[in-house]
Amino acid sequence: MPLLGLGTWQNDAPEQCAESVTTALESGYRHIDTAQAYGNEAAVGDGIAAADVDREDVFLATKVWTSNLAYDDVLESTEASLSKLGVDAVDLLYVHWPAGAYDPEETLSAFDELYEQGTVRNVGISNFEPHHVETALDVLDAPLFANQVELHPFLQQADLRAHASEHDYELVAYSPLARGGVFHDDVLADIADTHDVSEAQVSLAWLREKEITAIPKATSETHITDNLGSLDLELTGEEVARIDDIERTDRRVNPDFGPDSWD
Ligand code: NAP
């Protein structure tokens, strides 16, 4: 999975979304993140089709919404997602939240079925706490590929990182720019000044240093290429340690159906 992807939540004006996806792919991105709930799968598909990049070179991920997590609904809604995206298979399909109609046995057996069929190349989960992951690992036949969670310098997720490394699955960092929060922090600003780059690049380079995939959302070509530039930014060990030491816990995404332990 490419370590840098393009997030698309709230990039929901169809033409703009398609243009952002095409721009990202033609600039060098090879990973696109969408979801049934974003209402933009068709636009993401249009953006992929318009780009001068082969579909097979793009790592494409989508997510099944909480109301579609009963067995038949997983199968039917995923088929609808593939049709909107204009592809025969996705590279990664996530359970979006352990909420709503989520039932480990029922939901994940449908994911196993899609994995067996080959329409889903990897199985993922999102917003799962370690105890949810352990139940999923017990139930799934397919390998668990990734857990997509909020992760940035102000929510460093030490427990989940340890759990992922112990159980050998990937973490994908959503809201890796803390939904804009990275632009209001003195440590990140200082490091950004030293390298003459943006705070966005510093946050993304820190995640890369931790071997965590990041999917910043960016709409304009300026933001898309700025974030891509993070791949050229090497932080020093001291800079990484300064970010590690930021003592803030700032969760930006916490809907009322999120895990109880977040309250
Ligand atoms: P984010 O990526 O942390 O921040 C996005 C914000 O930063 C947007 O306002 C964007 O503006 C701005 N931005 C991006 N690059 C910039 C740059 N270089 N300079 C200045 N501003 C910049 O937040 P997010 O959208 O919450 O998270 C990213 C992706 O993660 C989502 O799009 C979605 O794909 C995924 N996600 C998943 C879940 C889940 O439950 N699994 C939850 C949240 C997010 P512009 O749009 O104007 O460029």
Short mmCIF file of C-alpha atoms and ligand atoms in Angstrom, two decimals:
data_model
loop_
_atom_site.label_atom_id
_atom_site.label_comp_id
_atom_site.label_asym_id
_atom_site.label_seq_id
_atom_site.Cartn_x
_atom_site.Cartn_y
_atom_site.Cartn_z
CA MET A 1 0.00 0.00 0.00
CA PRO A 2 1.51 3.37 -0.96
CA LEU A 3 2.41 5.29 2.22
CA LEU A 4 0.75 8.48 0.98
CA GLY A 5 -2.83 8.55 -0.27
CA LEU A 6 -5.44 11.17 -1.10
CA GLY A 7 -8.38 11.52 1.30
CA THR A 8 -11.70 12.61 -0.20
CA TRP A 9 -14.12 13.15 2.70
CA GLN A 10 -16.09 16.36 2.07
CA ASN A 11 -14.66 16.69 -1.43
CA ASP A 12 -18.16 16.07 -2.64
CA ALA A 13 -18.83 18.46 -5.50
CA PRO A 14 -18.54 15.89 -8.30
CA GLU A 15 -16.47 17.85 -10.81
CA GLN A 16 -14.10 19.19 -8.18
CA CYS A 17 -13.68 15.76 -6.60
CA ALA A 18 -12.92 14.12 -9.94
CA GLU A 19 -10.44 16.89 -10.74
CA SER A 20 -8.66 16.50 -7.38
CA VAL A 21 -8.34 12.74 -7.93
CA THR A 22 -7.01 13.17 -11.47
CA THR A 23 -4.56 15.88 -10.35
CA ALA A 24 -3.33 13.71 -7.50
CA LEU A 25 -2.78 10.66 -9.71
CA GLU A 26 -1.04 12.67 -12.42
CA SER A 27 1.20 14.29 -9.76
CA GLY A 28 2.33 10.89 -8.49
CA TYR A 29 -0.18 9.70 -5.87
CA ARG A 30 -1.09 6.02 -6.20
CA HIS A 31 -3.56 5.59 -3.33
CA ILE A 32 -7.09 7.04 -3.14
CA ASP A 33 -9.38 6.79 -0.11
CA THR A 34 -13.15 7.12 -0.34
CA ALA A 35 -16.25 5.67 1.35
CA GLN A 36 -19.88 4.94 0.64
CA ALA A 37 -20.80 7.65 3.13
CA TYR A 38 -18.84 10.37 1.31
CA GLY A 39 -21.29 10.27 -1.61
CA ASN A 40 -18.43 10.72 -4.08
CA GLU A 41 -17.53 7.21 -5.27
CA ALA A 42 -18.78 7.98 -8.80
CA ALA A 43 -16.70 11.18 -8.91
CA VAL A 44 -13.65 9.33 -7.60
CA GLY A 45 -14.18 6.74 -10.33
CA ASP A 46 -14.43 9.50 -12.94
CA GLY A 47 -11.20 11.03 -11.66
CA ILE A 48 -9.38 7.69 -11.89
CA ALA A 49 -10.74 7.04 -15.39
CA ALA A 50 -9.65 10.50 -16.58
CA ALA A 51 -6.11 10.23 -15.21
CA ASP A 52 -3.26 9.17 -17.41
CA VAL A 53 -2.49 6.32 -14.99
CA ASP A 54 -3.49 2.66 -15.29
CA ARG A 55 -6.20 1.54 -12.89
CA GLU A 56 -4.00 -1.37 -11.82
CA ASP A 57 -1.35 1.09 -10.63
CA VAL A 58 -3.81 2.75 -8.24
CA PHE A 59 -4.47 1.44 -4.73
CA LEU A 60 -8.17 2.18 -4.28
CA ALA A 61 -9.92 1.92 -0.92
CA THR A 62 -13.55 2.40 0.06
CA LYS A 63 -15.60 1.72 3.19
CA VAL A 64 -18.95 0.12 3.94
CA TRP A 65 -21.24 2.42 5.93
CA THR A 66 -22.71 1.44 9.29
CA SER A 67 -26.22 0.89 7.93
CA ASN A 68 -24.92 -1.60 5.33
CA LEU A 69 -23.14 -4.03 7.63
CA ALA A 70 -25.67 -6.89 7.66
CA TYR A 71 -24.45 -9.82 5.50
CA ASP A 72 -26.57 -9.21 2.37
CA ASP A 73 -26.20 -5.45 2.65
CA VAL A 74 -22.38 -5.73 2.67
CA LEU A 75 -22.52 -7.73 -0.56
CA GLU A 76 -25.10 -5.52 -2.27
CA SER A 77 -23.66 -2.18 -1.21
CA THR A 78 -20.14 -3.23 -2.19
CA GLU A 79 -21.41 -4.24 -5.61
CA ALA A 80 -22.98 -0.77 -5.88
CA SER A 81 -19.68 0.83 -4.78
CA LEU A 82 -17.75 -1.08 -7.46
CA SER A 83 -20.24 0.00 -10.07
CA LYS A 84 -20.03 3.68 -9.02
CA LEU A 85 -16.24 3.51 -8.94
CA GLY A 86 -16.23 1.83 -12.36
CA VAL A 87 -13.91 -0.98 -11.25
CA ASP A 88 -14.08 -4.78 -10.98
CA ALA A 89 -12.38 -4.87 -7.59
CA VAL A 90 -11.14 -2.57 -4.86
CA ASP A 91 -7.71 -2.93 -3.28
CA LEU A 92 -9.04 -2.43 0.23
CA LEU A 93 -12.54 -2.52 1.69
CA TYR A 94 -13.01 -1.27 5.25
CA VAL A 95 -15.77 -1.68 7.81
CA HIS A 96 -16.18 2.09 8.36
CA TRP A 97 -17.09 1.93 12.09
CA PRO A 98 -17.81 -0.86 14.58
CA ALA A 99 -21.31 0.61 14.95
CA GLY A 100 -24.84 0.51 13.53
CA ALA A 101 -25.52 -2.89 11.94
CA TYR A 102 -21.98 -4.11 12.67
CA ASP A 103 -22.01 -7.66 13.94
CA PRO A 104 -18.57 -9.29 13.88
CA GLU A 105 -19.69 -12.74 12.65
CA GLU A 106 -22.22 -11.55 10.12
CA THR A 107 -20.36 -8.53 8.78
CA LEU A 108 -16.96 -10.13 8.55
CA SER A 109 -18.24 -13.33 6.94
CA ALA A 110 -19.53 -11.13 4.11
CA PHE A 111 -16.09 -9.50 3.89
CA ASP A 112 -14.57 -13.00 3.73
CA GLU A 113 -16.95 -13.85 0.90
CA LEU A 114 -15.90 -10.76 -1.09
CA TYR A 115 -12.24 -11.56 -0.43
CA GLU A 116 -12.78 -15.12 -1.70
CA GLN A 117 -14.50 -13.79 -4.82
CA GLY A 118 -11.56 -11.47 -5.45
CA THR A 119 -13.68 -8.32 -5.67
CA VAL A 120 -12.00 -7.14 -2.49
CA ARG A 121 -8.25 -7.60 -2.53
CA ASN A 122 -7.67 -6.74 1.13
CA VAL A 123 -9.91 -6.55 4.18
CA GLY A 124 -9.77 -3.56 6.50
CA ILE A 125 -11.54 -2.09 9.50
CA SER A 126 -11.73 1.49 10.67
CA ASN A 127 -12.15 3.17 14.05
CA PHE A 128 -11.56 -0.17 15.78
CA GLU A 129 -10.07 -0.17 19.28
CA PRO A 130 -7.77 -3.09 20.21
CA HIS A 131 -10.62 -5.14 21.69
CA HIS A 132 -12.66 -4.75 18.49
CA VAL A 133 -9.62 -5.78 16.46
CA GLU A 134 -9.13 -8.90 18.55
CA THR A 135 -12.71 -10.02 17.97
CA ALA A 136 -12.29 -9.35 14.25
CA LEU A 137 -9.08 -11.39 14.17
CA ASP A 138 -10.90 -14.30 15.82
CA VAL A 139 -13.75 -14.20 13.33
CA LEU A 140 -12.09 -13.37 10.00
CA ASP A 141 -10.73 -16.07 7.68
CA ALA A 142 -9.08 -13.50 5.41
CA PRO A 143 -5.94 -11.80 6.69
CA LEU A 144 -6.63 -8.47 8.41
CA PHE A 145 -4.78 -5.90 6.33
CA ALA A 146 -5.35 -2.53 7.99
CA ASN A 147 -7.12 -0.48 10.64
CA GLN A 148 -7.79 3.13 9.58
CA VAL A 149 -7.86 5.45 12.59
CA GLU A 150 -7.39 9.09 13.47
CA LEU A 151 -3.65 9.57 13.97
CA HIS A 152 -1.51 12.72 13.97
CA PRO A 153 0.95 14.50 16.29
CA PHE A 154 -1.89 15.43 18.68
CA LEU A 155 -3.37 11.90 18.81
CA GLN A 156 -0.40 9.56 18.60
CA GLN A 157 -2.29 6.32 19.35
CA ALA A 158 0.51 4.52 21.21
CA ASP A 159 -1.70 1.58 22.22
CA LEU A 160 -3.00 0.97 18.72
CA ARG A 161 0.48 1.28 17.22
CA ALA A 162 1.79 -1.35 19.63
CA HIS A 163 -1.21 -3.57 18.92
CA ALA A 164 -0.79 -3.25 15.13
CA SER A 165 2.85 -4.18 15.30
CA GLU A 166 2.18 -7.12 17.63
CA HIS A 167 -0.60 -8.51 15.40
CA ASP A 168 0.99 -7.59 12.09
CA TYR A 169 -1.59 -5.34 10.47
CA GLU A 170 -1.13 -1.85 8.99
CA LEU A 171 -2.38 1.40 10.47
CA VAL A 172 -3.71 4.04 8.10
CA ALA A 173 -3.76 7.55 9.57
CA TYR A 174 -6.89 9.55 8.85
CA SER A 175 -7.06 13.29 9.54
CA PRO A 176 -3.23 13.27 9.41
CA LEU A 177 -3.25 17.08 9.38
CA ALA A 178 -5.54 17.09 12.43
CA ARG A 179 -8.15 18.61 10.09
CA GLY A 180 -6.02 21.77 9.88
CA GLY A 181 -4.84 21.71 13.52
CA VAL A 182 -1.22 21.13 12.48
CA PHE A 183 -1.08 24.75 11.32
CA HIS A 184 -1.49 25.99 14.90
CA ASP A 185 1.33 24.32 16.81
CA ASP A 186 4.66 25.91 17.78
CA VAL A 187 6.77 22.73 17.56
CA LEU A 188 5.54 21.85 14.07
CA ALA A 189 5.90 25.51 12.97
CA ASP A 190 9.48 25.62 14.20
CA ILE A 191 10.45 22.41 12.39
CA ALA A 192 8.64 23.57 9.26
CA ASP A 193 10.59 26.86 9.33
CA THR A 194 13.90 25.01 9.64
CA HIS A 195 13.22 23.04 6.47
CA ASP A 196 11.28 25.82 4.70
CA VAL A 197 8.28 23.51 4.24
CA SER A 198 4.67 23.51 5.48
CA GLU A 199 3.50 22.08 8.80
CA ALA A 200 1.45 19.64 6.70
CA GLN A 201 4.66 18.20 5.28
CA VAL A 202 6.16 17.92 8.77
CA SER A 203 3.18 15.97 10.10
CA LEU A 204 3.17 13.65 7.07
CA ALA A 205 6.95 13.09 7.25
CA TRP A 206 6.60 12.21 10.95
CA LEU A 207 3.94 9.62 10.11
CA ARG A 208 6.12 8.21 7.33
CA GLU A 209 9.01 7.94 9.78
CA LYS A 210 6.68 5.74 11.90
CA GLU A 211 5.87 3.64 8.77
CA ILE A 212 2.24 4.70 8.98
CA THR A 213 0.28 5.30 5.79
CA ALA A 214 -1.38 8.74 5.68
CA ILE A 215 -4.32 9.92 3.59
CA PRO A 216 -4.49 13.74 3.82
CA LYS A 217 -7.51 15.28 2.16
CA ALA A 218 -6.59 18.03 -0.27
CA THR A 219 -8.74 19.69 -2.87
CA SER A 220 -6.53 22.16 -4.71
CA GLU A 221 -3.47 21.33 -6.76
CA THR A 222 -1.43 23.52 -4.37
CA HIS A 223 -2.37 21.42 -1.34
CA ILE A 224 -2.15 18.13 -3.26
CA THR A 225 1.42 18.84 -4.40
CA ASP A 226 2.47 20.33 -1.06
CA ASN A 227 1.49 17.11 0.70
CA LEU A 228 3.23 15.00 -1.93
CA GLY A 229 6.39 17.00 -1.19
CA SER A 230 6.45 15.41 2.28
CA LEU A 231 7.95 12.32 0.63
CA ASP A 232 11.17 14.34 0.12
CA LEU A 233 11.31 15.63 3.69
CA GLU A 234 13.66 13.80 6.06
CA LEU A 235 13.24 14.79 9.69
CA THR A 236 16.20 14.44 12.04
CA GLY A 237 15.99 12.05 14.98
CA GLU A 238 15.80 15.07 17.25
CA GLU A 239 12.88 16.55 15.32
CA VAL A 240 11.01 13.25 15.42
CA ALA A 241 11.59 13.10 19.18
CA ARG A 242 10.28 16.66 19.63
CA ILE A 243 7.05 15.68 17.86
CA ASP A 244 6.85 12.42 19.85
CA ASP A 245 6.96 14.57 22.98
CA ILE A 246 4.00 16.79 22.07
CA GLU A 247 1.68 16.28 24.99
CA ARG A 248 -1.79 16.87 23.65
CA THR A 249 -4.72 14.56 23.14
CA ASP A 250 -6.90 16.16 20.55
CA ARG A 251 -9.39 13.88 18.82
CA ARG A 252 -11.03 15.66 15.90
CA VAL A 253 -13.54 13.01 14.79
CA ASN A 254 -15.83 11.66 17.52
CA PRO A 255 -19.42 11.02 16.44
CA ASP A 256 -21.94 9.84 19.01
CA PHE A 257 -21.76 6.30 17.58
CA GLY A 258 -17.97 6.16 18.14
CA PRO A 259 -16.49 3.71 20.67
CA ASP A 260 -17.55 4.35 24.30
CA SER A 261 -13.92 4.56 25.41
CA TRP A 262 -13.51 7.82 23.47
CA ASP A 263 -15.89 9.76 25.76
P1 NAP B 1 -7.01 16.19 7.10
O1 NAP B 1 -6.50 15.46 5.93
O2 NAP B 1 -6.27 16.10 8.39
O3 NAP B 1 -7.16 17.75 6.78
C1 NAP B 1 -7.83 18.20 5.64
C2 NAP B 1 -7.85 19.73 5.67
O4 NAP B 1 -6.52 20.25 5.51
C3 NAP B 1 -8.69 20.30 4.53
O5 NAP B 1 -9.32 21.46 5.02
C4 NAP B 1 -7.64 20.66 3.48
O6 NAP B 1 -8.05 21.74 2.68
C5 NAP B 1 -6.49 21.08 4.35
N1 NAP B 1 -5.18 20.88 3.71
C6 NAP B 1 -4.74 19.76 3.09
N2 NAP B 1 -3.47 19.90 2.69
C7 NAP B 1 -3.09 21.15 3.02
C8 NAP B 1 -1.89 21.87 2.87
N3 NAP B 1 -0.83 21.32 2.30
N4 NAP B 1 -1.85 23.16 3.34
C9 NAP B 1 -2.94 23.71 3.95
N5 NAP B 1 -4.11 23.06 4.13
C10 NAP B 1 -4.18 21.78 3.67
O7 NAP B 1 -8.54 15.80 7.44
P2 NAP B 1 -9.62 14.72 7.00
O8 NAP B 1 -10.24 15.06 5.70
O9 NAP B 1 -10.50 14.54 8.18
O10 NAP B 1 -8.80 13.34 6.86
C11 NAP B 1 -8.23 12.87 5.66
C12 NAP B 1 -9.00 11.72 5.07
O11 NAP B 1 -9.12 10.64 5.98
C13 NAP B 1 -10.47 12.03 4.74
O12 NAP B 1 -10.61 12.88 3.61
C14 NAP B 1 -11.00 10.65 4.57
O13 NAP B 1 -10.62 10.10 3.31
C15 NAP B 1 -10.31 9.94 5.73
N6 NAP B 1 -11.12 9.93 6.97
C16 NAP B 1 -11.62 8.73 7.40
C17 NAP B 1 -12.38 8.67 8.55
C18 NAP B 1 -12.89 7.34 9.01
O14 NAP B 1 -13.81 7.30 9.85
N7 NAP B 1 -12.34 6.25 8.53
C19 NAP B 1 -12.66 9.83 9.29
C20 NAP B 1 -12.11 11.03 8.84
C21 NAP B 1 -11.35 11.07 7.70
P3 NAP B 1 -8.51 21.58 1.15
O15 NAP B 1 -9.51 20.50 1.07
O16 NAP B 1 -9.06 22.92 0.84
O17 NAP B 1 -7.29 21.28 0.33
#
